């Protein structure tokens, strides 16, 4: 693990770290408060994750997820996804899924959620009961709620829309813009697979949807259809 953190340190960029700290809202009272950055691009982190994921076990990944350094946690999650995708037996997949849920405290920014939850939580639950998503959606923790929503991505790609519609209904009155955005994003993904299903949902709920959620959801619709929901 020391070799990995040293390699990350070598490719750090102080100017980019300043930009990322602002981009991921690390100021007092902001959603990423207290997070620290080395300033490393995602492609570089993925290369390093791929280099080390076989030799670093779950214990080491768990320690990285406890780090205050954002790139340590991101790289840890990339390694975890690589491990999950490489595994061929259900026992290992279950172990990684349970590890992810248990250690999700370190999955505490939107990029960390989005790079991991669909490919571990979403994949594992594809053909299993999904009650955990509804428990997460009721959490006071915004990242738990985002995990619940973004985990539906693979379901949507397979034409299964029951959970994204149910979760969006649950979160319609959520106060956090990041939840508005992710619900809108997943609805937009649903529209890519079935525009009819998206339009049906919008016809029922567009007047209740937060502005950002609606904006994200209708982004790919023809202008003449957008007017039906925005009035302009």
Tab-separated table of C-alpha atoms in Angstrom:
chain	number	residue	atom	x	y	z
A	1	UNK	CA	0.000	0.000	0.000
A	2	UNK	CA	2.891	2.346	0.717
A	3	UNK	CA	4.133	1.957	-2.849
A	4	UNK	CA	0.693	2.952	-4.150
A	5	UNK	CA	0.438	6.094	-2.019
A	6	UNK	CA	3.978	7.083	-2.968
A	7	UNK	CA	3.149	6.663	-6.641
A	8	UNK	CA	0.071	8.833	-6.231
A	9	UNK	CA	2.182	11.461	-4.498
A	10	UNK	CA	4.646	11.491	-7.400
A	11	UNK	CA	1.948	12.439	-9.910
A	12	UNK	CA	0.302	15.023	-7.653
A	13	UNK	CA	-0.250	18.523	-9.006
A	14	UNK	CA	-0.652	21.352	-6.512
A	15	UNK	CA	-2.394	23.702	-8.963
A	16	UNK	CA	-4.913	21.032	-9.906
A	17	UNK	CA	-5.399	20.241	-6.216
A	18	UNK	CA	-6.558	23.823	-5.617
A	19	UNK	CA	-8.992	23.605	-8.524
A	20	UNK	CA	-10.373	20.226	-7.395
A	21	UNK	CA	-10.823	21.454	-3.828
A	22	UNK	CA	-13.042	24.213	-5.158
A	23	UNK	CA	-14.808	22.013	-7.707
A	24	UNK	CA	-15.731	19.400	-5.112
A	25	UNK	CA	-16.933	22.007	-2.623
A	26	UNK	CA	-14.554	21.446	0.283
A	27	UNK	CA	-15.194	24.778	1.995
A	28	UNK	CA	-16.817	25.149	5.401
A	29	UNK	CA	-20.454	24.098	5.271
A	30	UNK	CA	-20.144	22.674	1.765
A	31	UNK	CA	-20.846	19.045	0.903
A	32	UNK	CA	-17.153	18.124	0.594
A	33	UNK	CA	-16.013	19.988	3.686
A	34	UNK	CA	-12.635	18.795	4.984
A	35	UNK	CA	-11.707	16.740	1.913
A	36	UNK	CA	-8.120	17.170	0.714
A	37	UNK	CA	-6.758	16.680	-2.785
A	38	UNK	CA	-3.418	15.796	-4.325
A	39	UNK	CA	-4.516	16.997	-7.755
A	40	UNK	CA	-4.458	13.803	-9.864
A	41	UNK	CA	-6.522	13.121	-12.963
A	42	UNK	CA	-8.961	10.214	-13.032
A	43	UNK	CA	-7.107	8.372	-15.855
A	44	UNK	CA	-3.851	8.424	-13.864
A	45	UNK	CA	-5.612	7.105	-10.778
A	46	UNK	CA	-7.169	4.272	-12.762
A	47	UNK	CA	-3.797	3.268	-14.198
A	48	UNK	CA	-2.341	3.102	-10.692
A	49	UNK	CA	-5.384	1.229	-9.369
A	50	UNK	CA	-5.047	-1.356	-12.114
A	51	UNK	CA	-1.376	-1.781	-11.285
A	52	UNK	CA	-1.960	-2.539	-7.594
A	53	UNK	CA	-5.445	-4.023	-7.207
A	54	UNK	CA	-4.303	-7.643	-7.240
A	55	UNK	CA	-1.712	-7.212	-4.522
A	56	UNK	CA	-3.702	-4.975	-2.176
A	57	UNK	CA	-6.449	-6.834	-0.331
A	58	UNK	CA	-9.646	-5.628	1.276
A	59	UNK	CA	-7.855	-4.669	4.482
A	60	UNK	CA	-5.567	-2.325	2.584
A	61	UNK	CA	-8.454	-0.906	0.586
A	62	UNK	CA	-10.321	-0.331	3.839
A	63	UNK	CA	-7.407	1.676	5.203
A	64	UNK	CA	-7.272	3.785	2.053
A	65	UNK	CA	-10.999	4.475	2.374
A	66	UNK	CA	-10.311	5.934	5.826
A	67	UNK	CA	-7.810	8.419	4.386
A	68	UNK	CA	-8.593	12.132	4.330
A	69	UNK	CA	-6.998	12.295	0.860
A	70	UNK	CA	-9.622	12.126	-1.866
A	71	UNK	CA	-7.396	10.355	-4.386
A	72	UNK	CA	-6.599	7.613	-1.870
A	73	UNK	CA	-10.295	6.856	-1.560
A	74	UNK	CA	-10.983	7.145	-5.287
A	75	UNK	CA	-8.115	4.805	-6.159
A	76	UNK	CA	-9.257	2.387	-3.443
A	77	UNK	CA	-12.722	2.261	-4.976
A	78	UNK	CA	-11.310	1.736	-8.444
A	79	UNK	CA	-9.313	-1.225	-7.121
A	80	UNK	CA	-12.451	-2.587	-5.475
A	81	UNK	CA	-14.375	-2.353	-8.749
A	82	UNK	CA	-11.535	-4.124	-10.582
A	83	UNK	CA	-11.604	-6.896	-7.974
A	84	UNK	CA	-15.370	-7.240	-8.236
A	85	UNK	CA	-15.396	-7.322	-12.024
A	86	UNK	CA	-12.596	-9.890	-12.120
A	87	UNK	CA	-14.246	-12.225	-9.617
A	88	UNK	CA	-16.018	-15.225	-11.091
A	89	UNK	CA	-17.654	-16.715	-8.007
A	90	UNK	CA	-20.685	-15.427	-6.132
A	91	UNK	CA	-18.989	-15.785	-2.748
A	92	UNK	CA	-16.311	-13.227	-3.659
A	93	UNK	CA	-18.842	-10.852	-5.202
A	94	UNK	CA	-20.943	-11.030	-2.051
A	95	UNK	CA	-17.898	-10.376	0.112
A	96	UNK	CA	-16.977	-7.282	-1.909
A	97	UNK	CA	-20.567	-6.028	-1.894
A	98	UNK	CA	-20.813	-6.393	1.889
A	99	UNK	CA	-17.403	-4.759	2.308
A	100	UNK	CA	-18.544	-1.813	0.202
A	101	UNK	CA	-21.713	-1.306	2.223
A	102	UNK	CA	-19.834	-1.625	5.510
A	103	UNK	CA	-17.130	0.847	4.446
A	104	UNK	CA	-19.296	3.312	2.569
A	105	UNK	CA	-18.407	6.078	5.031
A	106	UNK	CA	-15.365	6.601	2.799
A	107	UNK	CA	-17.589	6.896	-0.275
A	108	UNK	CA	-18.343	10.492	0.536
A	109	UNK	CA	-18.382	12.592	-2.590
A	110	UNK	CA	-20.370	12.322	-5.799
A	111	UNK	CA	-17.486	11.107	-7.969
A	112	UNK	CA	-16.649	8.394	-5.438
A	113	UNK	CA	-20.242	7.188	-5.494
A	114	UNK	CA	-20.585	7.345	-9.254
A	115	UNK	CA	-17.367	5.467	-10.014
A	116	UNK	CA	-18.252	2.562	-7.737
A	117	UNK	CA	-21.906	2.095	-6.746
A	118	UNK	CA	-23.320	1.083	-10.151
A	119	UNK	CA	-20.582	-1.478	-10.736
A	120	UNK	CA	-20.654	-3.106	-7.300
A	121	UNK	CA	-24.011	-2.423	-5.642
A	122	UNK	CA	-25.975	-2.216	-8.881
A	123	UNK	CA	-24.411	-5.295	-10.410
A	124	UNK	CA	-24.728	-7.381	-7.252
A	125	UNK	CA	-28.405	-6.508	-6.800
A	126	UNK	CA	-29.314	-6.966	-10.455
A	127	UNK	CA	-31.046	-10.283	-9.788
A	128	UNK	CA	-31.462	-10.037	-6.016
A	129	UNK	CA	-33.854	-8.301	-3.610
A	130	UNK	CA	-33.170	-4.571	-3.494
A	131	UNK	CA	-34.631	-3.481	-0.169
A	132	UNK	CA	-31.249	-2.076	0.882
A	133	UNK	CA	-31.597	0.641	-1.763
A	134	UNK	CA	-34.767	1.884	-0.085
A	135	UNK	CA	-33.090	1.876	3.322
A	136	UNK	CA	-30.225	3.905	1.885
A	137	UNK	CA	-32.681	6.275	0.208
A	138	UNK	CA	-34.172	7.049	3.639
A	139	UNK	CA	-30.771	7.816	5.161
A	140	UNK	CA	-29.933	11.286	6.418
A	141	UNK	CA	-26.578	10.910	4.696
A	142	UNK	CA	-26.667	12.416	1.202
A	143	UNK	CA	-24.086	9.922	-0.080
A	144	UNK	CA	-26.187	6.968	1.034
A	145	UNK	CA	-29.113	8.418	-0.885
A	146	UNK	CA	-26.956	8.977	-3.959
A	147	UNK	CA	-25.658	5.394	-3.766
A	148	UNK	CA	-29.262	4.189	-3.788
A	149	UNK	CA	-30.148	6.165	-6.904
A	150	UNK	CA	-27.013	5.706	-8.998
A	151	UNK	CA	-27.003	1.974	-8.289
A	152	UNK	CA	-30.052	1.709	-10.560
A	153	UNK	CA	-27.932	2.605	-13.611
A	154	UNK	CA	-27.335	-1.007	-14.656
A	155	UNK	CA	-30.978	-1.905	-14.008
A	156	UNK	CA	-32.018	0.893	-16.341
A	157	UNK	CA	-29.620	-0.238	-19.057
A	158	UNK	CA	-31.301	-3.652	-18.882
A	159	UNK	CA	-34.778	-2.153	-19.251
A	160	UNK	CA	-35.721	-2.419	-15.572
A	161	UNK	CA	-37.179	0.928	-14.472
A	162	UNK	CA	-39.147	-0.049	-11.374
A	163	UNK	CA	-36.554	1.088	-8.857
A	164	UNK	CA	-35.526	4.389	-10.410
A	165	UNK	CA	-39.148	5.478	-10.667
A	166	UNK	CA	-39.937	4.365	-7.108
A	167	UNK	CA	-36.803	5.951	-5.662
A	168	UNK	CA	-37.383	9.198	-7.519
A	169	UNK	CA	-40.909	9.338	-6.145
A	170	UNK	CA	-39.459	8.862	-2.653
A	171	UNK	CA	-36.842	11.577	-3.155
A	172	UNK	CA	-39.020	14.108	-4.962
A	173	UNK	CA	-39.003	16.375	-1.906
A	174	UNK	CA	-35.334	15.824	-1.033
A	175	UNK	CA	-33.636	19.123	-0.227
A	176	UNK	CA	-30.172	18.397	-1.650
A	177	UNK	CA	-29.345	19.558	-5.213
A	178	UNK	CA	-27.037	16.553	-5.703
A	179	UNK	CA	-30.016	14.242	-5.233
A	180	UNK	CA	-32.096	16.323	-7.634
A	181	UNK	CA	-29.318	16.009	-10.210
A	182	UNK	CA	-28.745	12.278	-9.851
A	183	UNK	CA	-32.459	11.466	-10.028
A	184	UNK	CA	-32.746	13.609	-13.141
A	185	UNK	CA	-29.674	11.964	-14.623
A	186	UNK	CA	-31.028	8.453	-14.076
A	187	UNK	CA	-34.412	9.452	-15.487
A	188	UNK	CA	-32.587	10.754	-18.553
A	189	UNK	CA	-30.848	7.374	-18.835
A	190	UNK	CA	-34.261	5.730	-18.639
A	191	UNK	CA	-35.361	7.952	-21.518
A	192	UNK	CA	-32.468	6.697	-23.632
A	193	UNK	CA	-33.817	3.172	-23.267
A	194	UNK	CA	-37.512	4.040	-23.364
A	195	UNK	CA	-38.665	7.549	-24.162
A	196	UNK	CA	-42.243	6.396	-23.610
A	197	UNK	CA	-41.492	5.451	-19.991
A	198	UNK	CA	-39.772	8.776	-19.368
A	199	UNK	CA	-42.663	10.740	-20.838
A	200	UNK	CA	-45.136	8.730	-18.788
A	201	UNK	CA	-43.209	9.552	-15.613
A	202	UNK	CA	-42.888	13.228	-16.540
A	203	UNK	CA	-46.599	13.497	-17.318
A	204	UNK	CA	-47.356	12.339	-13.779
A	205	UNK	CA	-44.686	14.205	-11.843
A	206	UNK	CA	-43.137	17.108	-13.752
A	207	UNK	CA	-45.057	19.701	-11.738
A	208	UNK	CA	-43.730	18.220	-8.493
A	209	UNK	CA	-40.117	17.743	-9.611
A	210	UNK	CA	-37.436	20.188	-8.431
A	211	UNK	CA	-36.283	22.414	-11.277
A	212	UNK	CA	-32.796	20.852	-11.521
A	213	UNK	CA	-34.209	17.316	-11.542
A	214	UNK	CA	-36.607	18.176	-14.340
A	215	UNK	CA	-33.890	19.959	-16.315
A	216	UNK	CA	-31.607	16.926	-16.182
A	217	UNK	CA	-34.423	14.516	-17.010
A	218	UNK	CA	-35.583	16.326	-20.170
A	219	UNK	CA	-32.143	17.282	-21.460
A	220	UNK	CA	-32.209	14.892	-24.445
A	221	UNK	CA	-35.849	15.368	-25.404
A	222	UNK	CA	-36.794	17.230	-28.587
A	223	UNK	CA	-37.496	20.911	-28.005
A	224	UNK	CA	-41.188	20.528	-28.794
A	225	UNK	CA	-41.501	17.983	-25.969
A	226	UNK	CA	-39.469	20.043	-23.499
A	227	UNK	CA	-41.967	22.872	-23.889
A	228	UNK	CA	-44.689	20.581	-22.508
A	229	UNK	CA	-42.844	20.422	-19.202
A	230	UNK	CA	-41.167	23.805	-18.917
A	231	UNK	CA	-43.605	26.045	-20.741
A	232	UNK	CA	-40.794	27.566	-22.777
